[in-house]
């Protein structure tokens, strides 16, 4: 028998086979006993496009048995990577009685490593050589080989769309049942069109809308080129991952989906579509025999469940469905007024739907084993189903007999496996013509009618006898792949059901959204399959001519802008050359490819032409052997030669002495560089021998004096040397792929052109930088671009910029460098002459940008950077109102200068009053500034400085007086610490003074009502721990001078709720005529950095909370905040400090 390609489940999951070819080959061997050779070969025969032969060992292959093998006869000449799957049998024919022939069969995938396969112990030699056995008759042995060969399809590269025109659905764990039914519904065009006409909008989310998710799924099945995912649809069902792991079946899902769609279609233009397609009706009746009584009931169905067990085919199941049951004996029928009666009970069909769904009962409950079992019995179903047969035996009397119930099989849904495991697939005829397709989740393959029908009937399959003489028992194998659901379409409704479906039936928003998603997925698919392909970038003379002088100056070509081919790694290079011929119109015999190589001097040049041996290799192997970067690319230069008549000619034979050199022409007057051609030169020849040819390429006169410069390197620095025309090329180290630039000779000392020769021109190109300038206030919009040099200094850049915007004083320009990561301005601008070169301005974290931001100031930048802007809150001695000033001071000035300026701006209690400057943090006094302290040393943590008048009592402190800090606080019990608030102040206390006396002075100072003040508690706090005081306690004794504690760590605390009188703030912000400074991003909650300490020589040691202490002597960083002088007297203008 001839073997078909019948794959078990494991094979079907890993391989698929196409175009099976079968052949029976008979080999008659005469003079068998006189064969001397150890092995004997048959004639060659062809199956599946491959040459085969049988190898026989008449005396056995080191065994006492006949050995026979099938061999791929031409394996040595087959292309790289060939494979062929073969199912074959070998037989020694019994010439007396063929039923005793010895036959063995097997399967094997033949390849270069395993090109022969068979049986070492085929049959005992004693049986073979015994003439009475019938295998050796008249010294002749007859051998038969039956071979079915199929080419293996590698599913890593298999393309369902390309092979069949259809795509598969992604399998989500256990979703094969769903995929089978979805493919069936999709291939019913009327159903698909109805789904697309369900109203959806672009604002709907597929994961929350069943109609939109199904529309997108159907759209992708129609237009996608790759596997379609179903996750959106299952999410719209509300299914989670756990649900997908659970096992379901087609019948269950069919009911679920039909119900959902029926509900969603209500109130739309497609309402009732499910009923129109799938709904039929039948009549249950009970007819009494002895009395005139009949009971009837009409019911609808979307599918019919037909018995498989005990039925031979679909017709048997329908016969059983309408079989009349006799109700008699103990099973009589109770007929209302007639009591128990003998009756007939049955079912007849009123009408069948246009699309008939038949669910086959392949699963049933076994009460003996107490489990569900699968019925694998043979069950046949026809291509055409006639439900009007035998004069409409299935129809009720009231059915419409004018409707012809003749159906054509559209799809077969198959279950493969047992009762508790297995998977689903579907065989579908999308056009109801002969061609069947198997939709097996992700894969779609073409199948014949036998595979779709007969092999899905179920039942058992007989296995061939391996040796009928010694084993007469026949073995059979249960077929676990069988039909589970059948879909038929009524012939009279074919035209309506199988209607045309085009883009106009699809909502525009769906087309737009799906195409975007498809494009994204295509990119992802290409990336996922990138390892299977090689990208070949082919550059030609045309590319060099187009790019050199416009996009390319150093080197020859930008490989990202040349023609590229995406070729499978296993493709022979010679086959790729044919594709090049089709693309460029250059016949294969006129092509010569050069491979590119990176040199030690970091230049990339064509290295050598490919050899004939390399061109016979696969593309992937050639790439791996030549590409040291391993980026999946192969870069080639295509050499094409033309004869005098500009006709294509074969490339000349290249010897070791021939050097391929490329030539560029530089024209100083035009400041242009262009590619003029390439030449083969002899390594022993001199440059002067080709001058005439170069002049011809450039269009110069033959005797024009020219200068030659080989292009040596451009990175990291430029290297150019003039080529000596009298020295042979080999002594100048010229080799294949080198570039020589040439120009007309320039007279000595000529300054006609800005870049008179090639080295100066390339130096200009090397350092050229196009900078895009943007206004700082419009950071996302280019204002203009300037061509600058990377060597330009800060002054060069601002001068060019000032010239462009028409500004006379370049120092009024302030530049800001870009953040290369965010493409936004950096927080701090570039200081005046703060960058040495343009390159430094454009580099950030080793990344370069081509953007600079600028702003025009009202005053020169050096003057601006010499200022420090301070916010000052002035506290009057007798008034509650606090006035705030924002003033810019020269950084070199002192705090005393600040006080003198402020006196001219505020109202004082009397002209000779003294002022002091306090630094307040966290409602504590952290610093009282000395008059001699420089303004540049005022730390930026003090956002607002407090300036207040010094009371008379504090000016002349005696030995028995002490100045202490007084803070308001509340006790936070949950956190076991105190929290300060309000305005801190200093207070003079006297030796021997009790708390009651101090309280009186504090109440008078703060003007707190008696009732409120009586609720206050007073405490001495050291390191944040309160020690509550009584009115009789001496306060002075608590405050001792200490070098270990800063003043704010011990203080007199006033404990009360935060309802203390608050001063009114009248903000008098001075207006600025120039842009204000930009604020740095601070910490959350306005917290300051580490606080600056006060000097214990100025303020006696007093108490405070446990704030961290900064080392003494550090009063701030010089020049931290560039600011603007808003109200500065002009008596001492000062000079901006020059940058060293």
mmCIF file of N, CA and C in Angstrom, residues 567-621:
data_model
loop_
_atom_site.group_PDB
_atom_site.id
_atom_site.type_symbol
_atom_site.label_atom_id
_atom_site.label_comp_id
_atom_site.label_asym_id
_atom_site.label_seq_id
_atom_site.Cartn_x
_atom_site.Cartn_y
_atom_site.Cartn_z
ATOM 1 N N UNK A 567 17.046 39.516 3.174
ATOM 2 C CA UNK A 567 17.202 38.194 2.588
ATOM 3 C C UNK A 567 17.293 37.148 3.689
ATOM 4 N N UNK A 568 16.609 36.013 3.495
ATOM 5 C CA UNK A 568 16.710 34.907 4.443
ATOM 6 C C UNK A 568 18.148 34.410 4.528
ATOM 7 N N UNK A 569 18.589 34.065 5.718
ATOM 8 C CA UNK A 569 19.976 33.644 5.913
ATOM 9 C C UNK A 569 20.352 32.435 5.070
ATOM 10 N N UNK A 570 19.398 31.544 4.811
ATOM 11 C CA UNK A 570 19.697 30.308 4.084
ATOM 12 C C UNK A 570 19.724 30.502 2.574
ATOM 13 N N UNK A 571 19.387 31.709 2.107
ATOM 14 C CA UNK A 571 19.367 31.955 0.662
ATOM 15 C C UNK A 571 20.782 31.933 0.095
ATOM 16 N N UNK A 572 21.056 31.143 -0.952
ATOM 17 C CA UNK A 572 22.391 31.171 -1.578
ATOM 18 C C UNK A 572 22.670 32.561 -2.145
ATOM 19 N N UNK A 573 23.916 32.992 -2.035
ATOM 20 C CA UNK A 573 24.261 34.332 -2.505
ATOM 21 C C UNK A 573 24.026 34.458 -4.010
ATOM 22 N N UNK A 574 24.255 33.405 -4.742
ATOM 23 C CA UNK A 574 24.025 33.458 -6.195
ATOM 24 C C UNK A 574 22.555 33.733 -6.517
ATOM 25 N N UNK A 575 21.659 33.243 -5.634
ATOM 26 C CA UNK A 575 20.239 33.529 -5.831
ATOM 27 C C UNK A 575 19.940 34.989 -5.510
ATOM 28 N N UNK A 576 20.650 35.537 -4.513
ATOM 29 C CA UNK A 576 20.495 36.959 -4.204
ATOM 30 C C UNK A 576 20.920 37.825 -5.384
ATOM 31 N N UNK A 577 21.940 37.418 -6.124
ATOM 32 C CA UNK A 577 22.394 38.186 -7.280
ATOM 33 C C UNK A 577 21.291 38.307 -8.336
ATOM 34 N N UNK A 578 20.460 37.291 -8.435
ATOM 35 C CA UNK A 578 19.339 37.374 -9.372
ATOM 36 C C UNK A 578 18.335 38.427 -8.927
ATOM 37 N N UNK A 579 18.144 38.526 -7.614
ATOM 38 C CA UNK A 579 17.241 39.562 -7.101
ATOM 39 C C UNK A 579 17.808 40.953 -7.375
ATOM 40 N N UNK A 580 19.132 41.091 -7.257
ATOM 41 C CA UNK A 580 19.778 42.360 -7.589
ATOM 42 C C UNK A 580 19.581 42.674 -9.061
ATOM 43 N N UNK A 581 19.700 41.657 -9.896
ATOM 44 C CA UNK A 581 19.498 41.861 -11.338
ATOM 45 C C UNK A 581 18.092 42.352 -11.622
ATOM 46 N N UNK A 582 17.104 41.793 -10.935
ATOM 47 C CA UNK A 582 15.713 42.226 -11.139
ATOM 48 C C UNK A 582 15.498 43.648 -10.639
ATOM 49 N N UNK A 583 16.166 44.005 -9.546
ATOM 50 C CA UNK A 583 15.962 45.316 -8.946
ATOM 51 C C UNK A 583 16.682 46.421 -9.707
ATOM 52 N N UNK A 584 17.922 46.176 -10.109
ATOM 53 C CA UNK A 584 18.735 47.221 -10.736
ATOM 54 C C UNK A 584 18.823 47.096 -12.264
ATOM 55 N N UNK A 585 18.357 45.968 -12.794
ATOM 56 C CA UNK A 585 18.459 45.783 -14.236
ATOM 57 C C UNK A 585 19.871 45.487 -14.699
ATOM 58 N N UNK A 586 20.693 44.908 -13.829
ATOM 59 C CA UNK A 586 22.082 44.575 -14.171
ATOM 60 C C UNK A 586 22.206 43.050 -14.181
ATOM 61 N N UNK A 587 22.392 42.435 -15.320
ATOM 62 C CA UNK A 587 22.498 40.969 -15.383
ATOM 63 C C UNK A 587 23.590 40.446 -14.460
ATOM 64 N N UNK A 588 23.398 39.213 -14.005
ATOM 65 C CA UNK A 588 24.291 38.611 -13.024
ATOM 66 C C UNK A 588 25.732 38.591 -13.505
ATOM 67 N N UNK A 589 25.961 38.329 -14.798
ATOM 68 C CA UNK A 589 27.335 38.193 -15.300
ATOM 69 C C UNK A 589 28.090 39.520 -15.301
ATOM 70 N N UNK A 590 27.379 40.638 -15.119
ATOM 71 C CA UNK A 590 28.036 41.940 -15.099
ATOM 72 C C UNK A 590 28.187 42.488 -13.668
ATOM 73 N N UNK A 591 27.891 41.660 -12.683
ATOM 74 C CA UNK A 591 27.967 42.113 -11.295
ATOM 75 C C UNK A 591 29.255 41.612 -10.633
ATOM 76 N N UNK A 592 29.884 42.493 -9.891
ATOM 77 C CA UNK A 592 30.980 42.068 -9.002
ATOM 78 C C UNK A 592 30.809 42.823 -7.684
ATOM 79 N N UNK A 593 30.772 42.067 -6.606
ATOM 80 C CA UNK A 593 30.520 42.658 -5.290
ATOM 81 C C UNK A 593 31.809 42.730 -4.487
ATOM 82 N N UNK A 594 31.990 43.883 -3.838
ATOM 83 C CA UNK A 594 33.118 44.104 -2.932
ATOM 84 C C UNK A 594 32.595 44.168 -1.509
ATOM 85 N N UNK A 595 33.348 43.594 -0.621
ATOM 86 C CA UNK A 595 32.946 43.608 0.783
ATOM 87 C C UNK A 595 33.645 44.767 1.487
ATOM 88 N N UNK A 596 32.911 45.437 2.388
ATOM 89 C CA UNK A 596 33.457 46.584 3.115
ATOM 90 C C UNK A 596 34.148 46.104 4.388
ATOM 91 N N UNK A 597 35.101 46.919 4.847
ATOM 92 C CA UNK A 597 35.847 46.551 6.044
ATOM 93 C C UNK A 597 36.246 47.818 6.801
ATOM 94 N N UNK A 598 36.241 47.711 8.140
ATOM 95 C CA UNK A 598 36.711 48.793 9.002
ATOM 96 C C UNK A 598 38.214 48.648 9.207
ATOM 97 N N UNK A 599 38.960 49.731 8.904
ATOM 98 C CA UNK A 599 40.410 49.695 9.032
ATOM 99 C C UNK A 599 40.845 50.175 10.414
ATOM 100 N N UNK A 600 42.136 50.014 10.678
ATOM 101 C CA UNK A 600 42.671 50.424 11.970
ATOM 102 C C UNK A 600 42.610 51.928 12.168
ATOM 103 N N UNK A 601 42.612 52.693 11.062
ATOM 104 C CA UNK A 601 42.551 54.154 11.194
ATOM 105 C C UNK A 601 41.110 54.662 11.230
ATOM 106 N N UNK A 602 40.165 53.735 11.510
ATOM 107 C CA UNK A 602 38.741 54.062 11.692
ATOM 108 C C UNK A 602 38.068 54.529 10.399
ATOM 109 N N UNK A 603 38.620 54.133 9.258
ATOM 110 C CA UNK A 603 37.953 54.419 7.983
ATOM 111 C C UNK A 603 37.285 53.152 7.486
ATOM 112 N N UNK A 604 36.201 53.312 6.731
ATOM 113 C CA UNK A 604 35.404 52.184 6.244
ATOM 114 C C UNK A 604 35.505 52.171 4.726
ATOM 115 N N UNK A 605 36.092 51.135 4.169
ATOM 116 C CA UNK A 605 36.397 51.110 2.744
ATOM 117 C C UNK A 605 36.066 49.743 2.144
ATOM 118 N N UNK A 606 35.772 49.688 0.833
ATOM 119 C CA UNK A 606 35.674 48.385 0.151
ATOM 120 C C UNK A 606 37.019 47.673 0.227
ATOM 121 N N UNK A 607 37.017 46.441 0.725
ATOM 122 C CA UNK A 607 38.277 45.752 1.002
ATOM 123 C C UNK A 607 38.724 44.869 -0.158
ATOM 124 N N UNK A 608 37.808 44.037 -0.674
ATOM 125 C CA UNK A 608 38.169 43.080 -1.728
ATOM 126 C C UNK A 608 36.900 42.559 -2.379
ATOM 127 N N UNK A 609 37.004 42.055 -3.599
ATOM 128 C CA UNK A 609 35.820 41.458 -4.233
ATOM 129 C C UNK A 609 35.551 40.069 -3.655
ATOM 130 N N UNK A 610 34.280 39.653 -3.689
ATOM 131 C CA UNK A 610 33.922 38.317 -3.223
ATOM 132 C C UNK A 610 34.482 37.274 -4.180
ATOM 133 N N UNK A 611 34.907 36.167 -3.610
ATOM 134 C CA UNK A 611 35.408 35.061 -4.429
ATOM 135 C C UNK A 611 34.238 34.204 -4.899
ATOM 136 N N UNK A 612 34.476 33.380 -5.892
ATOM 137 C CA UNK A 612 33.426 32.479 -6.388
ATOM 138 C C UNK A 612 32.997 31.507 -5.306
ATOM 139 N N UNK A 613 33.931 31.133 -4.449
ATOM 140 C CA UNK A 613 33.591 30.227 -3.353
ATOM 141 C C UNK A 613 32.643 30.909 -2.370
ATOM 142 N N UNK A 614 32.899 32.173 -2.069
ATOM 143 C CA UNK A 614 32.034 32.918 -1.154
ATOM 144 C C UNK A 614 30.650 33.122 -1.765
ATOM 145 N N UNK A 615 30.602 33.341 -3.055
ATOM 146 C CA UNK A 615 29.305 33.567 -3.701
ATOM 147 C C UNK A 615 28.464 32.308 -3.766
ATOM 148 N N UNK A 616 29.056 31.155 -3.542
ATOM 149 C CA UNK A 616 28.289 29.904 -3.516
ATOM 150 C C UNK A 616 27.735 29.613 -2.129
ATOM 151 N N UNK A 617 28.160 30.409 -1.139
ATOM 152 C CA UNK A 617 27.694 30.194 0.229
ATOM 153 C C UNK A 617 26.313 30.805 0.444
ATOM 154 N N UNK A 618 25.706 30.439 1.579
ATOM 155 C CA UNK A 618 24.450 31.073 1.984
ATOM 156 C C UNK A 618 24.734 32.480 2.483
ATOM 157 N N UNK A 619 23.744 33.340 2.356
ATOM 158 C CA UNK A 619 23.905 34.739 2.738
ATOM 159 C C UNK A 619 24.289 34.864 4.208
ATOM 160 N N UNK A 620 23.640 34.084 5.085
ATOM 161 C CA UNK A 620 23.928 34.171 6.511
ATOM 162 C C UNK A 620 25.353 33.784 6.844
ATOM 163 N N UNK A 621 25.855 32.734 6.179
ATOM 164 C CA UNK A 621 27.238 32.313 6.442
ATOM 165 C C UNK A 621 28.223 33.358 5.948
#
